[in-house]
């Protein structure tokens, strides 16, 4: 396998470092056998999702179109070998890289060696090694893989090599998973798009003029094109959920300290004002459950004591024979969702209201503008100094959205110890007030848009209050797709804001402006991805929305 460490002199320019990383990525793709089909840039359509079927073998398409729960059955029954499955995903991931720019490197030797071990174990023992036996899993780059570069999206950090796998990777492999690909992330990791100097822009497989989301956007694009069906993302403000929503996938942000984070690399390590979470993105709801349960069943708190020591519990323990009570947020009171989002949410709620097992109530957001103000003030307690130093260490230029959040955001605050204490008290007071609201009007889950719009035009993703709300509260959340609006049929009712609409504030004005500029030409005609946050990991909602 191509070496992970950089091969250039220590005094290299940032451009030379970038060139080296991209050469390395391309070399790992070139290792795949049979070779990944060539694709000319000029032949790539806006919607790339139909390309794999044309360029891969029938069996490779069948394998990679299979969700986690069925893939495990196929492998453990002996119908498909783990080696065959792994190679199929390596080829589709290599193709996905050429179509969406979502890979930092493939890991063919590691993956195929592991697959061979699994096949030998199954043959010898007549049983799987674990619940994820043979399932290929992709990994966001800042989660370490032993022997590989770990740069977290900073050019200046290239050359750091992981001494061991991150703890979550160790648990997944113990459960039988095959680690086969690493995926892109944005500069600073603090964007809801994926754009870095190291690898450029990761694009949406359904429309390459749109974003794949961020910061786990490489995972979103790769899984959206089914170059993977299960991957690891991280989330401090929406970084699992926005890519899942942008690519029509399932995504799970657990409560912080639920799944193991030990070993991951990022700026501001040790910051505790808002804790990031680690979790899965998948093509199915069952993929999220299998991923999470396989780790929790191994009791990871014995190796990372800061984790919540709570066994996986069946949903029946929480939901006796009564209706599931669902609160609905249509608008967070800060930024009004674009018309297609509200239309899809209303249609979905209409279906829920017809279900005898569900009671739907409106959930009135409580000071979500205050929530955004609080979390924005404590994201960067040092005023962004650590992140800025990491970017500036190589003289790489600031990417537009990284510059926006760190240099143009008036909410970023450099705290003293005293002002940080005060900000933490504000955070805790808000959590207490929201809990009181919940206790006064108890619901089982809250259904909400994943954001004010569908997948954004590149460089425009500036508001993530619909997802960061739940990071501030530290509530678990699940994204699931509800509607696909790709259609050539004429619309009965055009999507539009109310006549004479006046934006609520500057943030709403910005998002409203995106609709007026791009709505009819970009957002409106593309795949319509919706999301809803589900409070408990064991909520037991169906894996597909009724037609």
Short mmCIF file of C-alpha atoms in Angstrom, two decimals:
data_model
loop_
_atom_site.label_atom_id
_atom_site.label_comp_id
_atom_site.label_asym_id
_atom_site.label_seq_id
_atom_site.Cartn_x
_atom_site.Cartn_y
_atom_site.Cartn_z
CA UNK A 1 0.00 0.00 0.00
CA UNK A 2 1.17 3.55 -0.67
CA UNK A 3 2.85 5.05 2.42
CA UNK A 4 0.72 7.23 4.66
CA UNK A 5 3.47 9.65 5.61
CA UNK A 6 4.26 12.60 3.36
CA UNK A 7 7.14 12.14 0.97
CA UNK A 8 8.17 15.78 0.60
CA UNK A 9 10.75 17.87 2.39
CA UNK A 10 9.80 19.57 5.65
CA UNK A 11 10.09 23.02 4.09
CA UNK A 12 7.49 22.28 1.41
CA UNK A 13 4.83 24.80 0.49
CA UNK A 14 1.21 24.09 1.34
CA UNK A 15 0.55 23.49 -2.35
CA UNK A 16 3.21 20.76 -2.43
CA UNK A 17 1.70 19.10 0.63
CA UNK A 18 -1.73 19.14 -1.04
CA UNK A 19 -0.30 17.64 -4.23
CA UNK A 20 1.32 14.85 -2.22
CA UNK A 21 -1.92 13.97 -0.41
CA UNK A 22 -3.88 13.87 -3.62
CA UNK A 23 -1.24 11.70 -5.28
CA UNK A 24 -1.48 9.33 -2.34
CA UNK A 25 -5.27 9.19 -2.58
CA UNK A 26 -5.15 8.48 -6.30
CA UNK A 27 -2.52 5.78 -5.76
CA UNK A 28 -4.78 3.92 -3.33
CA UNK A 29 -7.64 4.03 -5.82
CA UNK A 30 -5.29 2.72 -8.51
CA UNK A 31 -4.53 -0.35 -6.37
CA UNK A 32 -8.06 -1.72 -6.76
CA UNK A 33 -8.40 -4.80 -8.96
CA UNK A 34 -10.02 -4.96 -11.39
CA UNK A 35 -9.20 -1.28 -11.93
CA UNK A 36 -11.86 1.27 -11.08
CA UNK A 37 -13.57 2.35 -14.32
CA UNK A 38 -12.28 5.57 -15.80
CA UNK A 39 -14.60 8.58 -15.87
CA UNK A 40 -13.93 11.75 -17.83
CA UNK A 41 -14.89 14.92 -15.97
CA UNK A 42 -16.71 16.23 -19.00
CA UNK A 43 -18.91 13.10 -18.99
CA UNK A 44 -20.07 13.44 -15.38
CA UNK A 45 -23.77 14.44 -15.28
CA UNK A 46 -25.40 16.59 -12.60
CA UNK A 47 -27.02 13.47 -11.13
CA UNK A 48 -24.32 10.81 -10.80
CA UNK A 49 -26.38 8.14 -9.06
CA UNK A 50 -27.04 6.19 -12.25
CA UNK A 51 -23.36 5.86 -13.21
CA UNK A 52 -22.37 2.86 -11.01
CA UNK A 53 -25.00 0.65 -12.62
CA UNK A 54 -23.49 1.40 -16.03
CA UNK A 55 -19.82 0.87 -15.11
CA UNK A 56 -19.76 -1.86 -12.45
CA UNK A 57 -20.61 -5.54 -12.82
CA UNK A 58 -24.11 -6.78 -12.13
CA UNK A 59 -22.93 -8.59 -9.00
CA UNK A 60 -21.06 -5.53 -7.70
CA UNK A 61 -24.19 -3.43 -8.12
CA UNK A 62 -26.30 -6.06 -6.38
CA UNK A 63 -23.87 -6.28 -3.46
CA UNK A 64 -23.47 -2.55 -2.97
CA UNK A 65 -27.23 -1.96 -3.27
CA UNK A 66 -27.82 -4.26 -0.30
CA UNK A 67 -28.38 -2.67 3.12
CA UNK A 68 -26.48 -3.69 6.26
CA UNK A 69 -29.10 -6.01 7.72
CA UNK A 70 -29.41 -8.06 4.52
CA UNK A 71 -25.70 -7.93 3.69
CA UNK A 72 -24.80 -9.65 6.97
CA UNK A 73 -27.26 -12.45 6.15
CA UNK A 74 -25.81 -12.89 2.67
CA UNK A 75 -22.26 -13.14 4.00
CA UNK A 76 -22.92 -15.31 7.03
CA UNK A 77 -25.04 -17.72 4.98
CA UNK A 78 -22.13 -18.18 2.62
CA UNK A 79 -23.94 -16.74 -0.41
CA UNK A 80 -21.29 -14.02 -0.72
CA UNK A 81 -17.79 -14.10 0.70
CA UNK A 82 -16.54 -11.17 2.72
CA UNK A 83 -13.69 -10.80 0.21
CA UNK A 84 -16.12 -10.48 -2.70
CA UNK A 85 -18.23 -7.96 -0.81
CA UNK A 86 -15.22 -5.90 0.24
CA UNK A 87 -13.84 -5.73 -3.27
CA UNK A 88 -17.23 -4.65 -4.64
CA UNK A 89 -17.36 -1.77 -2.18
CA UNK A 90 -13.75 -0.82 -2.88
CA UNK A 91 -14.57 -0.53 -6.58
CA UNK A 92 -17.78 1.45 -6.02
CA UNK A 93 -16.01 3.72 -3.51
CA UNK A 94 -13.24 4.35 -6.02
CA UNK A 95 -15.87 5.27 -8.59
CA UNK A 96 -17.64 7.48 -6.04
CA UNK A 97 -14.37 9.34 -5.53
CA UNK A 98 -14.18 10.12 -9.21
CA UNK A 99 -17.78 11.35 -9.22
CA UNK A 100 -18.03 13.23 -5.91
CA UNK A 101 -14.49 13.81 -4.55
CA UNK A 102 -15.35 12.14 -1.25
CA UNK A 103 -12.31 9.97 -0.46
CA UNK A 104 -9.03 10.82 1.25
CA UNK A 105 -7.76 7.28 0.69
CA UNK A 106 -8.88 3.70 0.21
CA UNK A 107 -7.44 0.89 2.34
CA UNK A 108 -7.47 -2.13 0.01
CA UNK A 109 -4.72 -4.21 1.65
CA UNK A 110 -6.06 -3.76 5.17
CA UNK A 111 -9.63 -4.38 4.05
CA UNK A 112 -8.97 -7.46 1.91
CA UNK A 113 -6.70 -9.00 4.55
CA UNK A 114 -9.44 -8.54 7.15
CA UNK A 115 -12.05 -9.95 4.77
CA UNK A 116 -9.92 -13.05 4.19
CA UNK A 117 -9.63 -13.56 7.95
CA UNK A 118 -13.40 -13.32 8.31
CA UNK A 119 -13.99 -15.84 5.54
CA UNK A 120 -11.54 -18.26 7.16
CA UNK A 121 -13.17 -17.82 10.56
CA UNK A 122 -16.66 -18.46 9.15
CA UNK A 123 -15.49 -21.55 7.32
CA UNK A 124 -13.74 -22.95 10.37
CA UNK A 125 -16.30 -22.09 13.04
CA UNK A 126 -19.58 -22.13 11.07
CA UNK A 127 -20.64 -18.90 12.76
CA UNK A 128 -19.93 -15.17 12.32
CA UNK A 129 -17.31 -13.42 14.38
CA UNK A 130 -19.82 -10.74 15.41
CA UNK A 131 -23.00 -8.88 14.43
CA UNK A 132 -21.23 -6.84 11.74
CA UNK A 133 -19.43 -9.80 10.18
CA UNK A 134 -18.07 -8.69 6.79
CA UNK A 135 -19.78 -5.28 6.70
CA UNK A 136 -17.50 -2.69 5.02
CA UNK A 137 -17.40 0.55 7.02
CA UNK A 138 -16.02 3.90 5.89
CA UNK A 139 -14.41 6.34 8.33
CA UNK A 140 -14.20 10.12 8.49
CA UNK A 141 -10.53 11.06 8.21
CA UNK A 142 -9.99 12.66 11.63
CA UNK A 143 -10.83 9.31 13.28
CA UNK A 144 -7.42 7.59 13.34
CA UNK A 145 -6.49 4.45 11.46
CA UNK A 146 -3.19 2.90 12.55
CA UNK A 147 -0.30 3.77 10.28
CA UNK A 148 -2.24 6.37 8.30
CA UNK A 149 -1.97 10.14 8.08
CA UNK A 150 -4.22 12.05 10.46
CA UNK A 151 -4.60 15.72 9.55
CA UNK A 152 -8.20 16.63 10.49
CA UNK A 153 -8.45 18.82 7.41
CA UNK A 154 -5.47 21.06 8.18
CA UNK A 155 -2.61 21.18 5.69
CA UNK A 156 -0.23 21.98 8.56
CA UNK A 157 -1.12 18.74 10.33
CA UNK A 158 -0.26 16.48 7.40
CA UNK A 159 2.51 14.07 8.36
CA UNK A 160 1.06 13.03 11.71
CA UNK A 161 0.65 9.26 11.61
CA UNK A 162 -1.73 7.39 13.91
CA UNK A 163 -0.04 4.92 16.24
CA UNK A 164 -3.22 2.93 16.75
CA UNK A 165 -6.81 2.74 15.61
CA UNK A 166 -9.35 4.96 17.30
CA UNK A 167 -11.26 3.10 20.00
CA UNK A 168 -14.51 3.04 18.01
CA UNK A 169 -12.69 1.44 15.08
CA UNK A 170 -11.34 -1.25 17.40
CA UNK A 171 -14.83 -2.08 18.64
CA UNK A 172 -16.30 -2.16 15.15
CA UNK A 173 -13.61 -4.55 13.94
CA UNK A 174 -14.20 -6.75 16.99
CA UNK A 175 -17.83 -6.92 15.85
CA UNK A 176 -16.67 -8.12 12.42
CA UNK A 177 -16.59 -4.89 10.42
CA UNK A 178 -14.13 -4.29 7.59
CA UNK A 179 -12.58 -0.81 7.52
CA UNK A 180 -12.00 0.03 3.87
CA UNK A 181 -12.15 3.78 3.17
CA UNK A 182 -11.44 7.17 4.71
CA UNK A 183 -13.49 10.21 3.78
CA UNK A 184 -13.20 13.96 3.35
CA UNK A 185 -13.98 16.72 5.82
CA UNK A 186 -13.80 20.51 5.63
CA UNK A 187 -11.09 22.87 6.77
CA UNK A 188 -11.53 23.38 10.58
CA UNK A 189 -14.26 20.67 10.74
CA UNK A 190 -16.65 23.53 11.59
CA UNK A 191 -18.70 23.76 8.42
CA UNK A 192 -21.95 22.22 7.22
CA UNK A 193 -20.32 21.82 3.83
CA UNK A 194 -17.15 19.92 2.93
CA UNK A 195 -14.44 22.09 1.40
CA UNK A 196 -10.73 21.98 2.19
CA UNK A 197 -7.48 23.01 0.57
CA UNK A 198 -6.30 19.42 0.85
CA UNK A 199 -8.99 17.85 -1.31
CA UNK A 200 -11.25 20.61 -2.60
CA UNK A 201 -15.05 20.47 -2.60
CA UNK A 202 -17.02 17.27 -2.03
CA UNK A 203 -20.17 17.37 -4.15
CA UNK A 204 -23.65 15.92 -3.83
CA UNK A 205 -24.14 12.75 -5.90
CA UNK A 206 -27.70 13.78 -6.79
CA UNK A 207 -26.62 17.17 -8.12
CA UNK A 208 -22.97 18.10 -8.29
CA UNK A 209 -23.80 21.81 -8.07
CA UNK A 210 -25.05 21.19 -4.53
CA UNK A 211 -23.20 20.47 -1.30
CA UNK A 212 -22.92 17.02 0.24
CA UNK A 213 -23.17 18.66 3.66
CA UNK A 214 -20.57 18.74 6.38
CA UNK A 215 -18.51 18.23 8.26
CA UNK A 216 -18.98 14.51 7.58
CA UNK A 217 -19.67 15.34 3.95
CA UNK A 218 -17.31 12.73 2.55
CA UNK A 219 -19.33 10.10 4.37
CA UNK A 220 -22.57 11.64 3.10
CA UNK A 221 -21.50 11.67 -0.54
CA UNK A 222 -19.86 8.23 -0.45
CA UNK A 223 -22.85 6.56 1.22
CA UNK A 224 -25.28 8.57 -0.92
CA UNK A 225 -23.67 6.93 -3.95
CA UNK A 226 -23.54 3.60 -2.09
CA UNK A 227 -19.77 3.42 -2.22
CA UNK A 228 -20.41 2.55 1.42
CA UNK A 229 -23.60 1.64 3.27
CA UNK A 230 -22.36 2.39 6.80
CA UNK A 231 -19.84 4.94 7.97
CA UNK A 232 -18.53 6.84 10.98
CA UNK A 233 -19.22 10.55 11.32
CA UNK A 234 -18.86 13.12 14.09
CA UNK A 235 -21.21 15.92 15.12
CA UNK A 236 -20.91 19.08 17.22
CA UNK A 237 -23.56 21.14 15.46
CA UNK A 238 -25.03 18.99 12.69
CA UNK A 239 -22.02 17.30 11.12
CA UNK A 240 -23.64 13.85 10.95
CA UNK A 241 -27.20 15.02 10.40
CA UNK A 242 -26.67 17.63 7.66
CA UNK A 243 -24.77 15.19 5.38
CA UNK A 244 -27.38 12.50 6.06
CA UNK A 245 -30.19 14.88 5.20
CA UNK A 246 -28.39 16.30 2.17
CA UNK A 247 -27.91 12.84 0.66
CA UNK A 248 -31.18 11.12 1.58
CA UNK A 249 -29.68 8.92 4.29
CA UNK A 250 -30.17 7.87 7.89
CA UNK A 251 -27.90 9.51 10.47
CA UNK A 252 -27.63 9.20 14.24
CA UNK A 253 -26.14 11.74 16.63
CA UNK A 254 -26.22 10.13 20.06
CA UNK A 255 -25.96 11.96 23.33
CA UNK A 256 -22.33 12.93 23.88
CA UNK A 257 -20.26 10.31 25.70
CA UNK A 258 -22.54 7.52 24.48
CA UNK A 259 -20.21 6.03 21.85
CA UNK A 260 -16.40 6.02 22.20
CA UNK A 261 -14.53 9.10 20.99
CA UNK A 262 -11.08 8.20 22.36
CA UNK A 263 -8.33 8.80 19.85
CA UNK A 264 -10.04 11.17 17.45
CA UNK A 265 -8.06 14.24 16.38
CA UNK A 266 -9.38 17.80 16.20
CA UNK A 267 -8.46 21.32 17.21
CA UNK A 268 -9.58 22.47 20.68
CA UNK A 269 -9.00 19.00 22.12
CA UNK A 270 -10.21 18.93 25.70
CA UNK A 271 -12.87 21.62 25.28
CA UNK A 272 -15.96 20.67 27.28
CA UNK A 273 -18.39 23.54 26.82
CA UNK A 274 -20.10 21.72 23.92
CA UNK A 275 -19.11 18.08 23.49
CA UNK A 276 -19.07 16.54 20.04
CA UNK A 277 -20.60 13.13 19.47
CA UNK A 278 -19.59 10.26 17.22
CA UNK A 279 -22.11 8.14 15.35
CA UNK A 280 -23.16 6.36 12.16
CA UNK A 281 -24.54 7.37 8.78
CA UNK A 282 -26.25 4.56 6.88
CA UNK A 283 -28.53 3.65 4.01
CA UNK A 284 -30.99 2.13 6.51
CA UNK A 285 -32.32 2.67 10.01
CA UNK A 286 -31.26 -0.85 10.92
CA UNK A 287 -27.71 0.09 9.94
CA UNK A 288 -27.71 2.79 12.65
CA UNK A 289 -29.03 0.34 15.23
CA UNK A 290 -26.62 -2.46 14.33
CA UNK A 291 -23.65 -0.07 14.45
CA UNK A 292 -24.58 1.41 17.83
CA UNK A 293 -25.70 -1.79 19.53
CA UNK A 294 -22.62 -3.72 18.41
CA UNK A 295 -20.42 -1.17 20.20
CA UNK A 296 -22.54 -0.66 23.31
CA UNK A 297 -22.87 -4.41 23.83
CA UNK A 298 -19.07 -4.49 24.23
CA UNK A 299 -19.34 -2.05 27.19
CA UNK A 300 -16.88 0.56 25.88
CA UNK A 301 -17.01 2.50 29.17
CA UNK A 302 -14.53 0.02 30.60
CA UNK A 303 -11.89 1.43 28.22
CA UNK A 304 -13.18 5.02 28.07
CA UNK A 305 -14.51 5.70 31.59
CA UNK A 306 -16.05 9.05 30.62
CA UNK A 307 -18.71 7.25 28.58
CA UNK A 308 -22.26 6.70 29.82
CA UNK A 309 -22.30 3.20 31.33
CA UNK A 310 -25.72 2.22 30.02
CA UNK A 311 -26.53 -1.06 28.31
CA UNK A 312 -28.58 -1.17 25.11
CA UNK A 313 -32.26 -1.48 26.00
CA UNK A 314 -35.15 -2.65 23.89
CA UNK A 315 -37.66 -0.01 22.81
CA UNK A 316 -40.51 -1.99 24.35
CA UNK A 317 -39.22 -0.95 27.75
CA UNK A 318 -40.02 2.66 26.91
CA UNK A 319 -43.17 2.39 24.84
CA UNK A 320 -45.97 0.29 26.33
CA UNK A 321 -49.23 -0.17 24.48
CA UNK A 322 -50.07 3.48 23.97
CA UNK A 323 -49.78 6.03 21.22
CA UNK A 324 -46.38 7.46 20.35
CA UNK A 325 -46.67 11.18 21.11
CA UNK A 326 -44.86 13.27 18.50
CA UNK A 327 -44.22 16.99 18.85
CA UNK A 328 -43.70 18.86 15.57
CA UNK A 329 -41.54 21.91 14.93
CA UNK A 330 -42.47 23.60 11.67
CA UNK A 331 -40.33 26.71 12.17
CA UNK A 332 -37.69 27.42 14.81
CA UNK A 333 -38.67 31.09 15.00
CA UNK A 334 -35.25 32.19 13.79
CA UNK A 335 -35.13 31.10 10.14
CA UNK A 336 -38.21 30.01 8.19
CA UNK A 337 -37.67 26.77 6.23
CA UNK A 338 -37.84 26.96 2.46
CA UNK A 339 -41.23 26.07 0.94
CA UNK A 340 -40.29 22.51 -0.21
CA UNK A 341 -39.20 21.62 3.33
CA UNK A 342 -42.45 22.84 4.88
CA UNK A 343 -44.48 21.10 2.19
CA UNK A 344 -42.70 17.78 2.81
CA UNK A 345 -43.04 18.15 6.57
CA UNK A 346 -46.74 18.89 6.29
CA UNK A 347 -47.26 15.89 4.01
CA UNK A 348 -45.41 13.63 6.41
CA UNK A 349 -47.32 14.93 9.44
CA UNK A 350 -50.54 14.33 7.52
CA UNK A 351 -49.59 10.67 7.15
CA UNK A 352 -48.70 10.41 10.84
CA UNK A 353 -52.05 11.90 11.83
CA UNK A 354 -53.81 9.04 10.04
CA UNK A 355 -51.88 6.46 12.04
CA UNK A 356 -53.82 4.98 14.98
CA UNK A 357 -50.58 4.52 16.90
CA UNK A 358 -49.42 8.14 16.78
CA UNK A 359 -50.63 11.33 18.43
CA UNK A 360 -49.29 14.49 16.80
CA UNK A 361 -49.02 17.78 18.70
CA UNK A 362 -47.37 21.05 17.76
CA UNK A 363 -44.17 21.81 19.63
CA UNK A 364 -43.59 25.52 20.04
CA UNK A 365 -39.85 26.23 19.99
CA UNK A 366 -38.66 28.01 23.11
CA UNK A 367 -36.14 30.77 22.40
CA UNK A 368 -34.17 28.95 19.72
CA UNK A 369 -32.58 32.30 18.89
CA UNK A 370 -31.16 32.33 22.42
CA UNK A 371 -29.96 28.75 21.95
CA UNK A 372 -28.01 29.72 18.84
CA UNK A 373 -26.47 32.69 20.65
CA UNK A 374 -25.39 30.53 23.59
CA UNK A 375 -23.83 27.75 21.54
CA UNK A 376 -22.09 30.16 19.16
CA UNK A 377 -20.44 31.88 22.13
CA UNK A 378 -19.01 28.67 23.56
CA UNK A 379 -17.97 26.79 20.43
CA UNK A 380 -14.64 28.64 20.46
CA UNK A 381 -13.90 29.61 24.05
CA UNK A 382 -10.44 30.82 23.04
CA UNK A 383 -11.87 33.05 20.34
CA UNK A 384 -10.83 30.45 17.77
CA UNK A 385 -7.11 30.81 18.51
CA UNK A 386 -6.34 27.08 18.39
CA UNK A 387 -8.16 26.56 15.09
CA UNK A 388 -6.64 29.68 13.58
CA UNK A 389 -3.17 28.52 14.57
CA UNK A 390 -3.76 25.14 12.91
CA UNK A 391 -4.85 26.80 9.65
CA UNK A 392 -2.12 29.42 9.69
CA UNK A 393 0.66 26.93 10.49
CA UNK A 394 1.00 26.06 6.79
CA UNK A 395 0.00 29.43 5.31
CA UNK A 396 -2.87 27.69 3.54
CA UNK A 397 -5.64 30.13 2.58
CA UNK A 398 -8.87 30.27 4.54
CA UNK A 399 -11.78 28.59 2.82
CA UNK A 400 -14.88 30.82 2.56
CA UNK A 401 -17.10 29.14 5.15
CA UNK A 402 -14.24 28.59 7.58
CA UNK A 403 -13.45 32.28 7.27
CA UNK A 404 -17.11 33.11 7.86
CA UNK A 405 -17.42 31.18 11.11
CA UNK A 406 -14.04 32.18 12.57
CA UNK A 407 -13.42 35.67 11.22
CA UNK A 408 -16.81 37.12 10.33
CA UNK A 409 -19.05 35.71 13.05
CA UNK A 410 -19.74 38.31 15.77
CA UNK A 411 -20.83 35.58 18.21
CA UNK A 412 -17.33 34.06 18.47
CA UNK A 413 -16.03 35.10 21.88
CA UNK A 414 -12.61 34.92 23.50
CA UNK A 415 -13.46 34.07 27.08
CA UNK A 416 -11.72 34.59 30.35
CA UNK A 417 -12.24 31.88 32.94
CA UNK A 418 -14.93 34.01 34.55
CA UNK A 419 -16.85 34.76 31.36
CA UNK A 420 -16.67 31.10 30.35
CA UNK A 421 -18.16 30.07 33.68
CA UNK A 422 -20.97 32.53 33.09
CA UNK A 423 -21.56 31.16 29.57
CA UNK A 424 -21.68 27.59 30.90
CA UNK A 425 -24.29 28.66 33.44
CA UNK A 426 -26.32 30.14 30.57
CA UNK A 427 -26.06 26.82 28.75
CA UNK A 428 -27.22 24.87 31.81
CA UNK A 429 -30.04 27.32 32.57
CA UNK A 430 -31.29 26.90 29.00
CA UNK A 431 -31.19 23.12 29.32
CA UNK A 432 -33.15 23.32 32.56
CA UNK A 433 -35.77 25.61 31.04
CA UNK A 434 -36.20 23.31 28.02
CA UNK A 435 -36.55 20.27 30.27
CA UNK A 436 -39.27 22.09 32.21
CA UNK A 437 -41.10 22.78 28.95
CA UNK A 438 -40.83 19.11 28.01
CA UNK A 439 -42.14 17.96 31.39
CA UNK A 440 -45.11 20.31 31.14
CA UNK A 441 -46.03 19.00 27.69
CA UNK A 442 -44.40 15.56 27.48
CA UNK A 443 -43.75 14.04 24.08
CA UNK A 444 -41.80 10.95 23.07
CA UNK A 445 -40.02 12.54 20.13
CA UNK A 446 -39.79 15.87 18.34
CA UNK A 447 -40.06 16.00 14.55
CA UNK A 448 -38.26 18.90 12.92
CA UNK A 449 -36.64 19.97 9.65
CA UNK A 450 -32.95 19.13 9.43
CA UNK A 451 -32.34 22.67 8.22
CA UNK A 452 -34.00 25.58 6.47
CA UNK A 453 -33.41 24.11 3.02
CA UNK A 454 -32.41 21.01 1.11
CA UNK A 455 -28.81 20.44 0.06
CA UNK A 456 -27.31 23.91 -0.34
CA UNK A 457 -25.54 25.53 -3.23
CA UNK A 458 -21.78 25.38 -2.64
CA UNK A 459 -20.51 28.01 -0.26
CA UNK A 460 -23.90 29.07 1.11
CA UNK A 461 -24.38 26.87 4.22
CA UNK A 462 -24.28 29.41 7.04
CA UNK A 463 -27.15 28.50 9.37
CA UNK A 464 -27.36 25.25 11.29
CA UNK A 465 -29.61 26.22 14.18
CA UNK A 466 -32.03 23.40 13.36
CA UNK A 467 -29.35 20.87 14.27
CA UNK A 468 -27.13 22.74 16.77
CA UNK A 469 -30.21 23.19 18.98
CA UNK A 470 -29.94 19.53 19.96
CA UNK A 471 -26.18 19.71 20.51
CA UNK A 472 -26.75 22.52 23.00
CA UNK A 473 -29.40 20.43 24.78
CA UNK A 474 -27.30 17.26 24.28
CA UNK A 475 -30.31 15.31 23.06
CA UNK A 476 -29.85 12.31 20.74
CA UNK A 477 -31.25 12.76 17.25
CA UNK A 478 -31.93 10.68 14.15
CA UNK A 479 -32.21 11.90 10.57
CA UNK A 480 -34.35 9.95 8.14
CA UNK A 481 -35.45 10.69 4.57
CA UNK A 482 -39.16 11.21 4.01
CA UNK A 483 -39.75 12.50 0.47
CA UNK A 484 -38.16 12.36 -2.94
CA UNK A 485 -39.31 15.30 -5.05
CA UNK A 486 -37.38 14.49 -8.21
CA UNK A 487 -40.12 14.45 -10.80
CA UNK A 488 -40.85 15.62 -14.28
CA UNK A 489 -44.55 15.94 -13.50
CA UNK A 490 -45.98 19.47 -13.34
CA UNK A 491 -46.54 20.83 -9.83
CA UNK A 492 -50.10 21.35 -8.73
CA UNK A 493 -49.00 24.15 -6.44
CA UNK A 494 -45.75 26.09 -6.89
CA UNK A 495 -43.40 26.23 -3.94
CA UNK A 496 -43.20 29.75 -2.61
CA UNK A 497 -43.03 31.91 0.51
CA UNK A 498 -46.23 33.68 1.63
CA UNK A 499 -46.99 36.73 -0.46
CA UNK A 500 -45.29 39.82 0.94
CA UNK A 501 -43.05 37.78 3.26
CA UNK A 502 -40.76 39.91 5.45
CA UNK A 503 -37.70 38.17 6.88
CA UNK A 504 -37.58 37.89 10.67
CA UNK A 505 -33.94 38.92 11.07
CA UNK A 506 -30.62 39.03 9.25
CA UNK A 507 -30.17 35.25 9.33
CA UNK A 508 -33.65 34.71 7.95
CA UNK A 509 -33.03 37.38 5.34
CA UNK A 510 -29.91 35.53 4.18
CA UNK A 511 -31.71 32.17 3.90
CA UNK A 512 -34.71 33.82 2.22
CA UNK A 513 -32.28 35.38 -0.26
CA UNK A 514 -30.88 31.93 -1.09
CA UNK A 515 -34.37 30.77 -1.98
CA UNK A 516 -35.07 33.79 -4.15
CA UNK A 517 -31.73 33.36 -5.92
CA UNK A 518 -31.60 29.58 -6.28
CA UNK A 519 -34.99 28.14 -5.35
CA UNK A 520 -36.64 27.63 -8.70
CA UNK A 521 -33.38 26.73 -10.46
CA UNK A 522 -31.50 24.76 -7.85
CA UNK A 523 -33.14 23.60 -4.67
CA UNK A 524 -36.66 23.10 -5.97
CA UNK A 525 -35.92 20.63 -8.74
CA UNK A 526 -33.41 18.47 -6.90
CA UNK A 527 -33.81 15.46 -4.68
CA UNK A 528 -35.80 16.65 -1.67
CA UNK A 529 -34.31 15.41 1.54
CA UNK A 530 -36.16 15.76 4.76
CA UNK A 531 -35.26 14.89 8.24
CA UNK A 532 -36.73 14.55 11.65
CA UNK A 533 -34.96 14.27 14.99
CA UNK A 534 -35.97 11.31 17.13
CA UNK A 535 -35.30 11.61 20.83
CA UNK A 536 -34.44 8.06 21.80
CA UNK A 537 -32.13 5.68 20.00
CA UNK A 538 -34.63 2.89 20.58
CA UNK A 539 -37.67 4.81 19.27
CA UNK A 540 -38.45 2.00 16.85
CA UNK A 541 -39.70 4.06 13.92
CA UNK A 542 -39.99 2.24 10.57
CA UNK A 543 -37.02 2.14 8.22
CA UNK A 544 -39.04 3.64 5.40
CA UNK A 545 -41.77 6.24 5.23
CA UNK A 546 -45.10 4.89 3.92
CA UNK A 547 -45.77 5.80 0.31
#
